[in-house]
Short mmCIF file of C-alpha atoms and ligand atoms in Angstrom, two decimals:
data_model
loop_
_atom_site.label_atom_id
_atom_site.label_comp_id
_atom_site.label_asym_id
_atom_site.label_seq_id
_atom_site.Cartn_x
_atom_site.Cartn_y
_atom_site.Cartn_z
CA MET A 1 22.09 59.44 -28.92
CA HIS A 2 21.92 61.74 -25.93
CA THR A 3 21.45 65.46 -26.47
CA GLU A 4 24.60 67.38 -27.24
CA ASN A 5 24.68 71.13 -26.59
CA ILE A 6 27.01 73.59 -28.25
CA SER A 7 26.89 77.31 -27.46
CA TRP A 8 28.59 80.28 -29.07
CA ARG A 9 28.47 84.00 -28.54
CA CYS A 10 29.12 86.17 -31.58
CA PRO A 11 29.39 89.97 -31.55
CA SER A 12 27.88 92.42 -33.98
CA ASN A 13 30.08 94.78 -35.99
CA ILE A 14 29.87 98.32 -37.31
CA ALA A 15 31.12 98.98 -40.82
CA ILE A 16 33.41 101.96 -41.39
CA VAL A 17 33.58 101.35 -45.15
CA LYS A 18 30.13 100.08 -46.05
CA TYR A 19 29.05 96.97 -47.94
CA TRP A 20 26.14 98.17 -50.07
CA GLY A 21 25.28 96.22 -53.21
CA LYS A 22 25.68 92.50 -53.78
CA LYS A 23 25.71 89.90 -56.56
CA GLU A 24 24.49 86.27 -56.72
CA ASN A 25 25.60 84.04 -53.88
CA GLN A 26 26.20 86.93 -51.46
CA ILE A 27 29.22 88.26 -53.33
CA PRO A 28 29.73 91.92 -52.40
CA CYS A 29 29.97 94.60 -55.10
CA ASN A 30 32.74 96.29 -53.12
CA PRO A 31 35.09 95.56 -50.24
CA SER A 32 34.13 96.74 -46.75
CA LEU A 33 35.88 97.13 -43.41
CA SER A 34 34.32 97.01 -39.95
CA MET A 35 35.04 97.21 -36.25
CA THR A 36 33.89 94.25 -34.16
CA LEU A 37 31.84 95.19 -31.09
CA SER A 38 31.79 93.53 -27.69
CA LYS A 39 28.57 94.25 -25.83
CA SER A 40 26.13 93.78 -28.70
CA PHE A 41 26.12 90.06 -29.34
CA THR A 42 23.93 87.04 -30.06
CA GLU A 43 24.24 83.84 -28.08
CA VAL A 44 23.16 80.63 -29.75
CA ASN A 45 22.72 77.17 -28.26
CA LEU A 46 22.61 74.34 -30.76
CA ALA A 47 21.14 71.12 -29.36
CA LEU A 48 21.56 67.91 -31.33
CA SER A 49 19.39 64.92 -30.50
CA GLU A 50 18.19 61.80 -32.28
CA LYS A 51 16.24 62.46 -35.47
CA LYS A 52 12.58 61.45 -35.23
CA SER A 53 11.39 62.05 -38.77
CA ASP A 54 12.68 61.48 -42.27
CA GLU A 55 12.59 65.20 -43.02
CA GLU A 56 15.71 66.37 -44.84
CA ILE A 57 16.40 68.84 -42.05
CA GLU A 58 14.67 68.51 -38.69
CA LEU A 59 15.00 71.94 -37.15
CA GLU A 60 13.28 74.01 -34.53
CA TYR A 61 14.28 77.63 -34.01
CA PHE A 62 13.52 79.66 -30.90
CA PHE A 63 14.29 83.34 -30.47
CA GLU A 64 14.24 84.43 -26.84
CA HIS A 65 12.17 81.36 -25.84
CA ARG A 66 9.58 81.84 -28.57
CA LYS A 67 9.34 79.72 -31.66
CA ASN A 68 10.11 81.84 -34.71
CA GLU A 69 8.70 80.19 -37.83
CA ALA A 70 9.94 82.81 -40.26
CA PHE A 71 13.55 82.52 -39.17
CA GLU A 72 13.20 78.74 -38.86
CA SER A 73 12.35 78.37 -42.53
CA ARG A 74 15.14 80.83 -43.49
CA ILE A 75 17.69 78.68 -41.58
CA LYS A 76 16.24 75.47 -43.05
CA LYS A 77 16.79 76.74 -46.59
CA TYR A 78 20.24 77.90 -45.66
CA LEU A 79 21.15 74.51 -44.15
CA SER A 80 19.65 72.64 -47.05
CA ALA A 81 21.91 74.52 -49.47
CA GLN A 82 24.93 73.81 -47.26
CA LYS A 83 24.16 70.24 -46.25
CA HIS A 84 27.31 68.82 -47.87
CA HIS A 85 29.30 70.53 -45.07
CA PHE A 86 27.37 68.87 -42.27
CA SER A 87 27.27 65.11 -42.01
CA PHE A 88 25.28 65.27 -38.75
CA LEU A 89 22.21 66.58 -40.58
CA ASN A 90 21.36 63.02 -41.63
CA LYS A 91 21.30 61.72 -38.07
CA ALA A 92 20.43 64.57 -35.78
CA ALA A 93 17.45 66.74 -35.03
CA ILE A 94 18.48 70.33 -34.38
CA ARG A 95 17.12 72.84 -31.97
CA ILE A 96 18.52 76.35 -32.03
CA ASP A 97 17.91 78.77 -29.17
CA SER A 98 19.05 82.28 -29.89
CA SER A 99 19.06 85.43 -27.79
CA ASN A 100 20.52 88.91 -28.08
CA SER A 101 22.34 90.97 -25.48
CA PHE A 102 20.46 94.05 -26.66
CA PRO A 103 16.71 94.64 -26.48
CA HIS A 104 14.76 93.60 -29.56
CA SER A 105 13.31 97.10 -29.74
CA ALA A 106 16.74 98.74 -29.88
CA GLY A 107 16.55 98.86 -33.64
CA ILE A 108 19.97 97.23 -33.97
CA ALA A 109 20.39 94.86 -36.89
CA SER A 110 21.03 91.46 -35.37
CA SER A 111 21.55 89.41 -38.52
CA ALA A 112 25.36 89.75 -38.38
CA SER A 113 25.68 88.45 -34.83
CA ALA A 114 22.90 85.86 -35.26
CA PHE A 115 24.27 84.28 -38.43
CA GLY A 116 27.78 84.52 -37.02
CA ALA A 117 26.79 82.56 -33.91
CA ILE A 118 24.78 79.99 -35.89
CA ALA A 119 27.66 79.37 -38.32
CA LEU A 120 30.10 78.93 -35.42
CA ALA A 121 27.85 76.43 -33.63
CA LEU A 122 27.23 74.44 -36.83
CA PHE A 123 30.88 74.14 -37.72
CA ASP A 124 31.74 73.31 -34.14
CA ALA A 125 29.16 70.50 -34.21
CA GLU A 126 30.76 68.98 -37.29
CA LYS A 127 33.19 66.42 -35.93
CA SER A 128 35.28 66.34 -39.07
CA ALA A 129 36.09 70.07 -38.92
CA ASP A 130 39.56 70.82 -37.54
CA LYS A 131 38.80 73.61 -35.07
CA HIS A 132 42.43 74.57 -34.65
CA SER A 133 43.28 74.93 -38.29
CA PRO A 134 43.69 78.45 -39.67
CA GLU A 135 40.91 77.64 -42.13
CA PHE A 136 38.34 77.07 -39.41
CA LEU A 137 37.37 80.74 -38.95
CA GLN A 138 37.64 81.27 -42.68
CA ASN A 139 35.13 78.49 -43.31
CA VAL A 140 32.84 79.80 -40.59
CA SER A 141 33.13 83.30 -42.03
CA SER A 142 32.19 82.00 -45.45
CA LEU A 143 29.16 80.13 -44.11
CA ALA A 144 28.08 83.15 -42.05
CA ARG A 145 28.30 85.31 -45.19
CA LEU A 146 25.71 83.12 -46.89
CA GLY A 147 23.29 83.92 -44.04
CA SER A 148 24.01 87.64 -43.99
CA GLY A 149 26.89 89.39 -45.72
CA SER A 150 28.01 91.54 -42.81
CA ALA A 151 28.09 88.45 -40.52
CA CYS A 152 31.30 87.22 -42.14
CA ARG A 153 33.22 90.15 -40.59
CA SER A 154 32.17 89.29 -37.03
CA MET A 155 34.49 86.26 -36.86
CA PHE A 156 37.51 88.34 -36.02
CA GLY A 157 38.29 90.73 -33.19
CA ALA A 158 39.11 94.43 -33.66
CA TYR A 159 38.91 95.15 -37.41
CA ALA A 160 38.01 92.91 -40.34
CA GLU A 161 37.96 93.37 -44.08
CA TRP A 162 35.72 91.53 -46.53
CA GLY A 163 35.89 91.63 -50.32
CA LYS A 164 38.62 90.99 -52.88
CA HIS A 165 40.99 93.91 -53.27
CA PRO A 166 44.02 93.64 -55.55
CA ASN A 167 46.29 95.39 -53.04
CA ILE A 168 45.09 93.70 -49.85
CA PRO A 169 46.83 90.35 -49.51
CA ASN A 170 44.56 87.36 -48.79
CA SER A 171 41.39 89.43 -49.22
CA SER A 172 38.42 87.50 -50.60
CA ASP A 173 34.82 87.92 -51.67
CA PHE A 174 34.00 84.68 -49.84
CA PHE A 175 35.19 85.41 -46.31
CA ALA A 176 36.55 88.20 -44.15
CA ILE A 177 40.13 88.56 -42.91
CA PRO A 178 41.45 90.25 -39.77
CA ILE A 179 43.48 93.48 -40.02
CA HIS A 180 46.86 93.07 -38.37
CA ASP A 181 49.26 95.62 -36.83
CA VAL A 182 46.55 98.07 -35.77
CA HIS A 183 48.03 101.29 -34.32
CA GLU A 184 47.43 101.84 -30.60
CA ASN A 185 45.26 104.89 -31.39
CA PHE A 186 42.62 102.53 -32.75
CA GLN A 187 42.94 99.65 -30.31
CA GLN A 188 40.67 101.03 -27.60
CA MET A 189 37.81 102.48 -29.60
CA HIS A 190 34.37 103.04 -28.14
CA ASP A 191 31.05 102.97 -29.96
CA ALA A 192 28.14 104.71 -28.26
CA ILE A 193 25.05 103.60 -30.16
CA LEU A 194 22.41 106.31 -29.86
CA ILE A 195 18.99 104.80 -30.44
CA VAL A 196 16.81 107.50 -31.96
CA ASP A 197 14.06 105.26 -33.29
CA GLU A 198 13.09 101.76 -32.22
CA THR A 199 10.76 100.75 -35.00
CA THR A 200 11.81 98.19 -37.62
CA LYS A 201 13.15 99.43 -40.93
CA LYS A 202 10.72 100.20 -43.72
CA VAL A 203 13.17 98.86 -46.32
CA SER A 204 15.21 95.75 -45.52
CA SER A 205 18.95 95.64 -46.19
CA SER A 206 18.34 93.01 -48.87
CA GLU A 207 16.00 95.32 -50.75
CA GLY A 208 18.47 98.15 -50.27
CA HIS A 209 21.34 96.12 -51.73
CA SER A 210 19.22 95.23 -54.75
CA LEU A 211 18.58 98.91 -55.47
CA MET A 212 22.28 99.23 -56.27
CA ASN A 213 21.62 97.16 -59.43
CA GLY A 214 21.26 99.76 -62.14
CA HIS A 215 21.80 102.62 -59.67
CA PRO A 216 23.04 105.67 -61.61
CA PHE A 217 26.02 106.16 -59.25
CA ALA A 218 26.86 102.52 -58.61
CA GLU A 219 30.02 102.28 -60.66
CA ASN A 220 31.68 105.29 -59.03
CA ARG A 221 30.49 104.24 -55.62
CA PHE A 222 32.18 100.84 -55.96
CA ILE A 223 35.42 102.48 -57.16
CA GLN A 224 35.31 104.83 -54.18
CA ALA A 225 34.75 101.98 -51.69
CA ASN A 226 37.72 100.10 -53.15
CA GLU A 227 39.98 103.13 -52.69
CA ARG A 228 38.71 103.83 -49.21
CA THR A 229 39.09 100.27 -47.98
CA LEU A 230 42.76 100.26 -48.94
CA ARG A 231 43.29 103.71 -47.42
CA LEU A 232 41.57 102.68 -44.23
CA VAL A 233 43.79 99.62 -43.80
CA LYS A 234 46.78 102.00 -43.93
CA ILE A 235 45.13 104.54 -41.62
CA LEU A 236 44.45 101.83 -39.03
CA GLN A 237 48.13 100.94 -39.12
CA THR A 238 49.51 104.50 -39.02
CA GLY A 239 47.05 105.88 -36.45
CA ASP A 240 45.75 108.91 -38.40
CA PHE A 241 42.54 110.00 -36.68
CA GLU A 242 41.71 112.86 -38.96
CA GLU A 243 41.67 110.60 -41.99
CA PHE A 244 39.72 107.95 -40.12
CA ILE A 245 37.03 110.48 -39.20
CA HIS A 246 36.79 111.72 -42.76
CA ILE A 247 36.27 108.24 -44.20
CA ALA A 248 33.87 107.08 -41.49
CA GLU A 249 31.56 110.09 -41.79
CA SER A 250 31.65 110.32 -45.56
CA GLU A 251 30.87 106.58 -45.80
CA ALA A 252 27.81 106.99 -43.56
CA LEU A 253 26.49 109.88 -45.64
CA THR A 254 27.33 108.13 -48.92
CA LEU A 255 25.41 105.02 -47.83
CA HIS A 256 22.32 107.12 -47.13
CA ALA A 257 22.88 109.14 -50.31
CA MET A 258 22.73 105.86 -52.25
CA MET A 259 19.35 105.12 -50.67
CA MET A 260 18.06 108.59 -51.42
CA THR A 261 19.18 108.48 -55.05
CA SER A 262 18.02 104.97 -55.94
CA ALA A 263 15.09 104.35 -58.32
CA ASN A 264 12.78 103.62 -55.38
CA TYR A 265 14.26 106.34 -53.20
CA TYR A 266 13.78 106.31 -49.45
CA ILE A 267 15.04 108.07 -46.35
CA LEU A 268 15.93 106.24 -43.15
CA MET A 269 17.40 109.17 -41.23
CA LYS A 270 15.13 110.99 -38.78
CA PRO A 271 15.28 114.64 -37.66
CA ALA A 272 17.13 113.49 -34.52
CA THR A 273 19.73 111.71 -36.66
CA LEU A 274 20.59 115.00 -38.37
CA SER A 275 20.49 116.93 -35.12
CA ILE A 276 23.07 114.56 -33.60
CA ILE A 277 25.28 114.70 -36.70
CA GLU A 278 25.36 118.51 -36.67
CA LYS A 279 26.11 118.68 -32.96
CA VAL A 280 28.90 116.11 -33.26
CA ILE A 281 30.58 118.06 -36.05
CA SER A 282 30.47 121.36 -34.16
CA PHE A 283 31.60 119.74 -30.88
CA ARG A 284 34.61 118.28 -32.68
CA ASN A 285 35.43 121.55 -34.42
CA ASN A 286 35.11 123.63 -31.24
CA LYS A 287 36.85 121.29 -28.83
CA GLN A 288 39.31 119.56 -31.16
CA ILE A 289 38.31 116.22 -29.66
CA PRO A 290 38.42 113.17 -31.93
CA VAL A 291 34.92 111.73 -32.22
CA CYS A 292 32.92 110.89 -35.32
CA PHE A 293 29.59 109.50 -36.34
CA THR A 294 28.63 106.60 -38.54
CA LEU A 295 25.29 105.08 -39.51
CA ASP A 296 24.16 101.69 -40.65
CA ALA A 297 20.99 101.15 -42.67
CA GLY A 298 18.79 102.93 -40.15
CA PRO A 299 18.30 106.14 -38.19
CA ASN A 300 20.45 105.29 -35.17
CA VAL A 301 23.81 106.99 -34.80
CA HIS A 302 27.05 105.28 -33.79
CA LEU A 303 29.60 107.63 -32.20
CA LEU A 304 33.16 106.36 -32.41
CA TYR A 305 35.89 107.73 -30.12
CA PRO A 306 39.13 106.55 -28.57
CA GLU A 307 39.66 105.80 -24.88
CA THR A 308 41.67 109.05 -24.53
CA SER A 309 38.62 111.22 -25.28
CA ARG A 310 36.11 109.01 -23.51
CA GLU A 311 35.24 111.26 -20.60
CA SER A 312 34.61 114.41 -22.61
CA VAL A 313 32.66 112.60 -25.34
CA GLU A 314 30.48 110.73 -22.86
CA ASP A 315 29.73 113.99 -21.00
CA PHE A 316 28.81 115.58 -24.30
CA ILE A 317 26.49 112.65 -25.15
CA LYS A 318 24.79 112.77 -21.76
CA ASN A 319 24.45 116.55 -21.61
CA GLU A 320 24.05 117.86 -25.12
CA LEU A 321 22.51 115.01 -27.06
CA ILE A 322 20.06 113.78 -24.43
CA ALA A 323 17.03 115.30 -26.19
CA ASP A 324 17.84 113.49 -29.44
CA TYR A 325 17.99 109.84 -28.39
CA LYS A 326 15.81 107.37 -26.51
CA ASN A 327 18.56 105.11 -25.28
CA VAL A 328 22.31 104.53 -25.52
CA ILE A 329 24.22 101.28 -25.80
CA TRP A 330 27.75 101.92 -24.55
CA ASP A 331 29.64 99.49 -26.70
CA LYS A 332 33.30 99.20 -27.63
CA ILE A 333 35.77 97.32 -29.78
CA GLY A 334 35.80 93.59 -29.05
CA THR A 335 37.90 90.48 -29.40
CA GLY A 336 35.55 88.36 -31.54
CA PRO A 337 33.41 85.30 -30.90
CA GLU A 338 33.62 83.06 -27.84
CA LYS A 339 32.56 79.54 -27.12
CA VAL A 340 30.27 79.41 -24.09
CA ASN A 341 30.51 76.53 -21.64
C1 DP6 B 1 24.50 99.08 -44.22
O1 DP6 B 1 24.71 92.27 -44.08
O2 DP6 B 1 22.49 93.20 -43.36
O3 DP6 B 1 25.03 97.54 -42.49
O4 DP6 B 1 23.80 90.43 -46.79
O5 DP6 B 1 21.45 91.16 -47.20
O6 DP6 B 1 22.09 90.22 -44.96
P1 DP6 B 1 22.52 91.00 -46.20
O7 DP6 B 1 22.83 92.49 -45.73
P2 DP6 B 1 23.50 93.04 -44.43
O8 DP6 B 1 23.93 94.50 -44.96
C2 DP6 B 1 24.65 95.36 -44.14
C3 DP6 B 1 24.64 96.70 -44.72
C4 DP6 B 1 25.23 97.80 -43.85
C5 DP6 B 1 26.70 98.01 -44.16
C6 DP6 B 1 27.68 97.00 -43.64
O9 DP6 B 1 27.45 96.38 -42.58
O10 DP6 B 1 28.73 96.87 -44.30
#
């Protein structure tokens, strides 16, 4: 067997309605909806060669040219649980080389793009998978979810929803679905990621999710996320910016409120996070320019704005927010994963 190489690039995504809280088997406690990015991505090369040992899974994992034992054993466990999907695991040794488009120190969570790219490469390597069937991306999304919940939404361009909702046709807890008929107002969105702190998180997302078990506000939070996900699907189709801004910002603050009100409470926002948030709100109120903030599970701020307000928002970021951030990643809405030749 000569070595076969398969490479995929998978983007990261930013949630507008947040996934926060999960059950067994990576089933979310509430539906979520995200925008797929374009410049923040992970590229994975999967190399298959002849197996040399009788190990169940012969795998080596390299992140940016360095062997990463911790991630290697995480992927081994993940593959071992999914081995019925992959007949090549019996015959082939696997080497995965992964790298990110963004610096490791940027403080951006890379699990969504990394697990997205790994799931794509694995399914692509499986000869029996029909890559042109409509189920292909659904299966990949489902496999990516088992690696990291938010990864399942990165399979589709523009906007994706994940989590069963009675009024969203085809929605599922197992995989994400793309949002169709998006209004032109939301088709050219930008996401300026303002890096205010580059250190790794003190509380991992997994620990954070688990703090939603028995959280005093959990039940209402999940009801709220259900309502907002459905509303946001409609907003994306009707083009209502004001409503979009309201949901995006309230979701960011609600996510952090959940952290601050859990049994083992913690705060991930930094003084600069709050400074940016306050300046964004007053800039929008004074200038009547559509721009809003959102946060993921960390201190960095994502500013979302349409192409039509790009110049004024980017001037504002460069002139008025400069003291609050260390770095900016000028990202925007993207078209989803790509196979790399
Ligand atoms: C705050 O997908 O990183 O970014 O499933 O444990 O890997 P695991 O969690 P992860 O959680 C993401 C949480 C979030 C919100 C979101 O992306 O919806």
